Amino acid sequence: MYRIGEVAKLANVSKRTIDYYTQIGLLHADRTSGSNYRLYSEQALDDIHFIEECKHFNMCLQDIKDRLELKRSQTNEEDKLLKQAEILASHMKQLDHEIKELKPIFDKLNGENQEMIASRISPQRMALIQSLMVLLH
């Protein structure tokens, strides 16, 4: 079991971040010490790494919370897969909205600027974007 400062140091985040994640329900202290310190398990450390990874992909906190709950759940694999598919569908809907907003702006750019922007997108991401556009239209 780790105190908040120890967890923060091991996860390379601030104590304030741990407090915030706990307040909004992303993290759970496993118990409280006799001195009233919150104590976190190894699972909490794994959860923080998961949260930080999700943040790296610009996921909103509610989506992260949903994914954490799914990860922690005792449901069968088929139910987890269905829930994950729902989450993915929600993300695809958001991406579709963003693409529709950006496409007219992109189309107004001259060819050189379009190429410059496209060159900043990796081939894998470009293939994903094209696949999403096929799925969404």
Coordinates of N, CA, C and O in Angstrom, one line a residue, residues 13-134:
V13 N 3.3 11.8 -11.5 CA 2.2 12.8 -11.5 C 2.3 13.5 -10.2 O 2.9 13.1 -9.2
S14 N 1.6 14.6 -10.1 CA 1.6 15.4 -8.8 C 0.6 14.8 -7.8 O -0.4 14.1 -8.2
K15 N 0.8 15.1 -6.5 CA -0.2 14.7 -5.5 C -1.6 15.4 -5.8 O -2.6 14.7 -5.5
R16 N -1.5 16.5 -6.3 CA -2.8 17.2 -6.7 C -3.5 16.4 -7.7 O -4.8 16.4 -7.7
T17 N -2.8 15.9 -8.7 CA -3.5 15.0 -9.7 C -4.1 13.8 -9.1 O -5.3 13.5 -9.4
I18 N -3.4 13.2 -8.1 CA -4.0 12.0 -7.4 C -5.3 12.4 -6.7 O -6.3 11.8 -6.8
D19 N -5.2 13.6 -6.0 CA -6.4 14.1 -5.3 C -7.5 14.3 -6.3 O -8.7 13.9 -6.0
Y20 N -7.2 14.9 -7.4 CA -8.3 15.2 -8.4 C -8.9 13.9 -8.9 O -10.1 13.8 -9.0
Y21 N -8.1 13.0 -9.3 CA -8.6 11.7 -9.8 C -9.4 11.0 -8.8 O -10.4 10.4 -9.1
T22 N -9.1 11.1 -7.5 CA -9.8 10.5 -6.4 C -11.2 11.2 -6.3 O -12.2 10.6 -6.1
Q23 N -11.1 12.5 -6.3 CA -12.4 13.3 -6.1 C -13.4 13.1 -7.2 O -14.6 13.0 -6.9
I24 N -12.9 12.9 -8.4 CA -13.9 12.7 -9.5 C -14.2 11.2 -9.8 O -15.0 10.9 -10.7
G25 N -13.6 10.3 -9.0 CA -14.0 8.9 -9.0 C -13.2 8.1 -10.0 O -13.5 6.9 -10.2
L26 N -12.1 8.6 -10.5 CA -11.2 7.8 -11.4 C -10.4 6.8 -10.6 O -10.1 5.7 -11.0
L27 N -10.0 7.3 -9.4 CA -9.1 6.5 -8.5 C -9.9 6.2 -7.2 O -10.7 7.0 -6.8
H28 N -9.5 5.1 -6.6 CA -10.1 4.8 -5.3 C -9.0 4.5 -4.3 O -8.2 3.6 -4.6
A29 N -9.0 5.1 -3.1 CA -8.1 4.7 -2.1 C -8.6 3.4 -1.5 O -9.8 3.2 -1.3
D30 N -7.7 2.5 -1.3 CA -8.2 1.2 -0.8 C -8.5 1.2 0.7 O -9.4 0.4 1.1
R31 N -7.9 2.0 1.4 CA -8.2 2.2 2.8 C -7.5 3.4 3.3 O -6.8 4.1 2.6
T32 N -7.8 3.7 4.6 CA -7.2 4.9 5.2 C -6.4 4.4 6.4 O -6.8 3.5 7.2
S33 N -5.2 5.0 6.6 CA -4.3 4.6 7.7 C -4.9 5.2 9.0 O -5.8 6.0 9.0
G34 N -4.3 4.7 10.1 CA -4.6 5.2 11.4 C -4.4 6.7 11.5 O -5.1 7.4 12.3
S35 N -3.4 7.2 10.8 CA -3.1 8.7 10.8 C -4.0 9.4 9.7 O -3.7 10.6 9.4
N36 N -5.0 8.7 9.2 CA -5.9 9.3 8.2 C -5.3 9.6 6.9 O -5.8 10.5 6.1
Y37 N -4.3 8.9 6.5 CA -3.7 8.9 5.2 C -4.5 8.0 4.3 O -4.8 6.9 4.7
R38 N -4.8 8.4 3.0 CA -5.3 7.5 2.1 C -4.2 6.6 1.6 O -3.1 7.0 1.3
L39 N -4.6 5.3 1.5 CA -3.6 4.3 1.0 C -4.1 3.7 -0.3 O -5.2 3.3 -0.4
Y40 N -3.2 3.7 -1.2 CA -3.5 3.2 -2.6 C -2.7 1.9 -2.9 O -1.6 1.7 -2.5
S41 N -3.4 1.0 -3.6 CA -2.8 -0.3 -3.9 C -2.0 -0.2 -5.3 O -2.0 0.8 -5.9
E42 N -1.4 -1.3 -5.6 CA -0.7 -1.4 -6.9 C -1.7 -1.2 -8.0 O -1.3 -0.7 -9.1
Q43 N -2.9 -1.6 -7.8 CA -4.0 -1.4 -8.9 C -4.2 0.0 -9.1 O -4.4 0.4 -10.3
A44 N -4.2 0.9 -8.1 CA -4.3 2.3 -8.3 C -3.2 2.9 -9.2 O -3.4 3.7 -10.0
L45 N -2.0 2.3 -9.0 CA -0.8 2.8 -9.8 C -1.1 2.4 -11.2 O -0.8 3.2 -12.1
D46 N -1.6 1.2 -11.5 CA -1.9 0.7 -12.8 C -3.0 1.6 -13.4 O -2.9 2.0 -14.6
D47 N -4.0 2.0 -12.6 CA -5.0 2.8 -13.1 C -4.5 4.2 -13.5 O -4.9 4.8 -14.5
I48 N -3.6 4.8 -12.7 CA -3.0 6.1 -13.1 C -2.3 6.0 -14.4 O -2.4 6.9 -15.2
H49 N -1.5 4.9 -14.6 CA -0.8 4.8 -15.9 C -1.8 4.7 -17.0 O -1.6 5.3 -18.1
F50 N -2.9 4.0 -16.8 CA -4.0 3.8 -17.8 C -4.6 5.2 -18.1 O -4.8 5.6 -19.3
I51 N -4.9 6.0 -17.1 CA -5.5 7.3 -17.2 C -4.6 8.2 -18.0 O -5.0 8.9 -18.9
E52 N -3.3 8.2 -17.6 CA -2.3 9.1 -18.3 C -2.2 8.7 -19.8 O -2.0 9.5 -20.7
E53 N -2.2 7.4 -20.1 CA -2.2 6.9 -21.5 C -3.4 7.4 -22.2 O -3.3 7.9 -23.4
C54 N -4.6 7.3 -21.6 CA -5.8 7.8 -22.3 C -5.7 9.3 -22.5 O -6.2 9.8 -23.6
K55 N -5.2 10.0 -21.6 CA -5.1 11.5 -21.7 C -4.2 11.8 -22.9 O -4.4 12.8 -23.6
H56 N -3.1 11.0 -23.1 CA -2.2 11.1 -24.2 C -3.0 11.1 -25.5 O -2.6 11.7 -26.5
F57 N -4.1 10.3 -25.6 CA -4.9 10.2 -26.8 C -6.0 11.2 -26.8 O -7.0 11.1 -27.5
N58 N -6.0 12.2 -25.9 CA -7.0 13.3 -25.8 C -8.4 12.8 -25.5 O -9.3 13.4 -25.9
M59 N -8.5 11.7 -24.7 CA -9.8 11.2 -24.3 C -10.3 12.1 -23.2 O -9.5 12.6 -22.3
C60 N -11.6 12.4 -23.2 CA -12.2 13.1 -22.1 C -12.3 12.3 -20.9 O -12.3 11.1 -20.9
L61 N -12.4 13.0 -19.7 CA -12.4 12.3 -18.4 C -13.6 11.3 -18.3 O -13.4 10.2 -17.7
Q62 N -14.7 11.6 -18.9 CA -15.9 10.7 -18.8 C -15.6 9.4 -19.6 O -15.9 8.3 -19.1
D63 N -15.0 9.5 -20.8 CA -14.6 8.3 -21.5 C -13.6 7.5 -20.8 O -13.6 6.3 -20.8
I64 N -12.6 8.2 -20.1 CA -11.6 7.5 -19.4 C -12.3 6.7 -18.2 O -12.0 5.5 -18.0
K65 N -13.2 7.4 -17.6 CA -13.9 6.8 -16.4 C -14.7 5.5 -16.9 O -14.6 4.5 -16.3
D66 N -15.4 5.7 -18.1 CA -16.1 4.5 -18.6 C -15.2 3.4 -18.9 O -15.5 2.2 -18.6
R67 N -14.0 3.7 -19.5 CA -13.1 2.6 -19.9 C -12.5 1.9 -18.6 O -12.3 0.7 -18.6
L68 N -12.2 2.7 -17.6 CA -11.7 2.2 -16.3 C -12.7 1.3 -15.7 O -12.4 0.2 -15.2
E69 N -14.0 1.7 -15.7 CA -15.0 0.9 -15.1 C -15.2 -0.4 -15.9 O -15.4 -1.5 -15.3
L70 N -15.1 -0.4 -17.2 CA -15.1 -1.6 -18.0 C -14.0 -2.5 -17.7 O -14.1 -3.7 -17.6
K71 N -12.8 -1.9 -17.6 CA -11.6 -2.6 -17.3 C -11.7 -3.4 -16.0 O -11.2 -4.5 -15.8
R72 N -12.3 -2.7 -15.0 CA -12.4 -3.2 -13.7 C -13.6 -4.2 -13.5 O -13.6 -5.0 -12.5
S73 N -14.5 -4.2 -14.4 CA -15.7 -5.0 -14.3 C -15.5 -6.5 -14.3 O -14.5 -6.9 -14.9
Q74 N -16.4 -7.2 -13.8 CA -16.3 -8.7 -13.7 C -17.2 -9.3 -14.8 O -17.4 -10.5 -14.8
T75 N -17.6 -8.5 -15.8 CA -18.5 -9.0 -16.8 C -17.7 -9.9 -17.8 O -16.5 -9.8 -17.8
N76 N -18.5 -10.7 -18.5 CA -17.8 -11.6 -19.4 C -17.2 -10.8 -20.6 O -17.5 -9.7 -20.8
E77 N -16.3 -11.5 -21.3 CA -15.6 -10.9 -22.4 C -16.5 -10.4 -23.5 O -16.2 -9.3 -24.1
E78 N -17.6 -11.1 -23.8 CA -18.5 -10.6 -24.9 C -19.1 -9.3 -24.5 O -19.2 -8.4 -25.3
D79 N -19.6 -9.2 -23.2 CA -20.2 -7.9 -22.8 C -19.1 -6.8 -22.8 O -19.5 -5.6 -23.1
K80 N -17.9 -7.1 -22.4 CA -16.9 -6.1 -22.4 C -16.6 -5.6 -23.9 O -16.5 -4.4 -24.2
L81 N -16.6 -6.6 -24.8 CA -16.4 -6.2 -26.2 C -17.5 -5.4 -26.7 O -17.3 -4.4 -27.4
L82 N -18.8 -5.7 -26.4 CA -19.9 -4.9 -26.8 C -19.8 -3.5 -26.3 O -20.1 -2.5 -27.0
K83 N -19.5 -3.3 -25.0 CA -19.3 -2.0 -24.4 C -18.2 -1.2 -25.1 O -18.4 0.0 -25.3
Q84 N -17.1 -1.9 -25.3 CA -16.0 -1.2 -26.0 C -16.4 -0.8 -27.4 O -16.0 0.3 -27.9
A85 N -17.2 -1.6 -28.1 CA -17.7 -1.2 -29.4 C -18.6 0.0 -29.3 O -18.5 0.9 -30.2
E86 N -19.4 0.1 -28.3 CA -20.2 1.3 -28.1 C -19.3 2.6 -27.8 O -19.6 3.6 -28.4
I87 N -18.3 2.4 -27.1 CA -17.4 3.5 -26.8 C -16.7 3.9 -28.1 O -16.6 5.1 -28.4
L88 N -16.3 3.0 -28.9 CA -15.6 3.2 -30.2 C -16.6 3.9 -31.1 O -16.2 4.9 -31.8
A89 N -17.9 3.5 -31.2 CA -18.9 4.2 -32.0 C -19.0 5.6 -31.6 O -19.2 6.5 -32.5
S90 N -19.0 5.9 -30.3 CA -19.1 7.3 -29.8 C -17.9 8.1 -30.3 O -18.1 9.2 -30.7
H91 N -16.7 7.5 -30.2 CA -15.5 8.2 -30.7 C -15.6 8.5 -32.2 O -15.3 9.6 -32.7
M92 N -16.1 7.5 -32.9 CA -16.2 7.7 -34.4 C -17.2 8.8 -34.7 O -17.0 9.6 -35.6
K93 N -18.3 8.9 -34.0 CA -19.3 9.9 -34.2 C -18.6 11.3 -34.0 O -18.8 12.2 -34.7
Q94 N -17.8 11.4 -32.9 CA -17.1 12.7 -32.6 C -16.1 13.0 -33.7 O -16.1 14.1 -34.1
L95 N -15.4 12.0 -34.2 CA -14.4 12.2 -35.3 C -15.2 12.7 -36.5 O -14.7 13.5 -37.3
D96 N -16.3 12.0 -36.8 CA -17.1 12.4 -38.0 C -17.5 13.9 -37.9 O -17.3 14.6 -38.9
H97 N -17.9 14.3 -36.7 CA -18.3 15.7 -36.5 C -17.1 16.6 -36.8 O -17.2 17.7 -37.5
E98 N -15.9 16.3 -36.3 CA -14.7 17.1 -36.4 C -14.3 17.1 -37.9 O -13.9 18.2 -38.4
I99 N -14.3 16.0 -38.6 CA -14.0 15.9 -40.0 C -14.9 16.8 -40.8 O -14.4 17.6 -41.7
K100 N -16.2 16.8 -40.5 CA -17.1 17.6 -41.3 C -16.9 19.1 -41.0 O -17.1 19.9 -41.9
E101 N -16.4 19.5 -39.8 CA -16.1 20.9 -39.5 C -14.8 21.3 -40.3 O -14.7 22.4 -40.7
L102 N -13.8 20.4 -40.3 CA -12.5 20.8 -40.9 C -12.4 20.6 -42.4 O -11.6 21.3 -43.1
K103 N -13.2 19.8 -43.0 CA -13.1 19.5 -44.4 C -13.3 20.8 -45.3 O -12.5 21.0 -46.2
P104 N -14.3 21.6 -45.0 CA -14.4 22.8 -45.8 C -13.2 23.8 -45.7 O -12.8 24.4 -46.7
I105 N -12.7 23.8 -44.6 CA -11.5 24.7 -44.4 C -10.3 24.1 -45.1 O -9.6 24.8 -45.8
F106 N -10.1 22.8 -45.0 CA -9.0 22.1 -45.8 C -9.2 22.3 -47.3 O -8.2 22.6 -48.0
D107 N -10.4 22.2 -47.8 CA -10.7 22.3 -49.2 C -10.4 23.6 -49.7 O -10.1 23.8 -50.9
K108 N -10.5 24.7 -48.9 CA -10.2 26.0 -49.3 C -8.7 26.3 -49.5 O -8.3 27.3 -50.1
L109 N -7.9 25.5 -48.9 CA -6.4 25.7 -48.9 C -5.9 25.4 -50.3 O -6.5 24.6 -51.0
N110 N -4.8 26.0 -50.7 CA -4.2 25.7 -52.0 C -3.5 24.3 -51.9 O -3.3 23.8 -50.8
G111 N -3.2 23.8 -53.0 CA -2.6 22.4 -53.0 C -1.3 22.3 -52.2 O -1.1 21.2 -51.5
E112 N -0.5 23.3 -52.2 CA 0.8 23.2 -51.5 C 0.5 23.1 -49.9 O 1.1 22.3 -49.2
N113 N -0.4 23.9 -49.4 CA -0.8 23.9 -48.0 C -1.5 22.6 -47.7 O -1.2 22.1 -46.6
Q114 N -2.3 22.1 -48.5 CA -2.9 20.8 -48.3 C -1.9 19.7 -48.2 O -1.9 18.9 -47.3
E115 N -0.9 19.7 -49.1 CA 0.2 18.7 -49.0 C 1.0 18.8 -47.7 O 1.4 17.9 -47.1
M116 N 1.3 20.1 -47.3 CA 2.1 20.3 -46.1 C 1.3 19.7 -44.9 O 1.9 19.0 -44.0
I117 N 0.0 20.0 -44.8 CA -0.8 19.5 -43.7 C -0.8 17.9 -43.8 O -0.6 17.2 -42.8
A118 N -1.1 17.4 -44.9 CA -1.2 15.9 -45.1 C 0.2 15.3 -44.8 O 0.2 14.1 -44.2
S119 N 1.3 15.9 -45.0 CA 2.6 15.3 -44.8 C 2.9 15.2 -43.3 O 3.7 14.4 -42.9
R120 N 2.1 15.9 -42.5 CA 2.3 15.8 -41.0 C 1.5 14.6 -40.4 O 1.6 14.4 -39.2
I121 N 0.7 14.0 -41.2 CA -0.1 12.9 -40.8 C 0.6 11.6 -41.2 O 0.9 11.4 -42.4
S122 N 0.9 10.7 -40.3 CA 1.6 9.4 -40.6 C 0.8 8.6 -41.6 O -0.5 8.7 -41.6
P123 N 1.4 7.7 -42.4 CA 0.6 6.9 -43.3 C -0.4 6.0 -42.6 O -1.5 5.8 -43.1
Q124 N -0.1 5.5 -41.4 CA -1.0 4.7 -40.6 C -2.2 5.5 -40.2 O -3.4 5.1 -40.3
R125 N -2.0 6.7 -39.7 CA -3.1 7.6 -39.3 C -4.0 8.0 -40.6 O -5.2 8.1 -40.5
M126 N -3.3 8.3 -41.7 CA -4.0 8.6 -42.9 C -4.9 7.4 -43.3 O -6.1 7.7 -43.7
A127 N -4.4 6.2 -43.2 CA -5.2 5.0 -43.6 C -6.4 4.9 -42.6 O -7.5 4.6 -43.1
L128 N -6.2 5.2 -41.4 CA -7.3 5.1 -40.4 C -8.3 6.2 -40.7 O -9.5 5.9 -40.7
I129 N -7.9 7.4 -41.0 CA -8.8 8.5 -41.4 C -9.6 8.1 -42.6 O -10.9 8.2 -42.6
Q130 N -9.0 7.5 -43.6 CA -9.7 7.1 -44.8 C -10.7 6.0 -44.5 O -11.8 6.0 -45.0
S131 N -10.3 5.0 -43.7 CA -11.2 4.0 -43.3 C -12.4 4.5 -42.5 O -13.5 4.1 -42.7
L132 N -12.2 5.5 -41.6 CA -13.3 6.1 -40.9 C -14.2 6.8 -41.8 O -15.4 6.7 -41.7
M133 N -13.7 7.5 -42.8 CA -14.5 8.2 -43.7 C -15.4 7.2 -44.5 O -16.6 7.5 -44.8
V134 N -14.8 6.1 -44.9 CA -15.6 5.1 -45.6 C -16.7 4.5 -44.7 O -17.9 4.4 -45.1

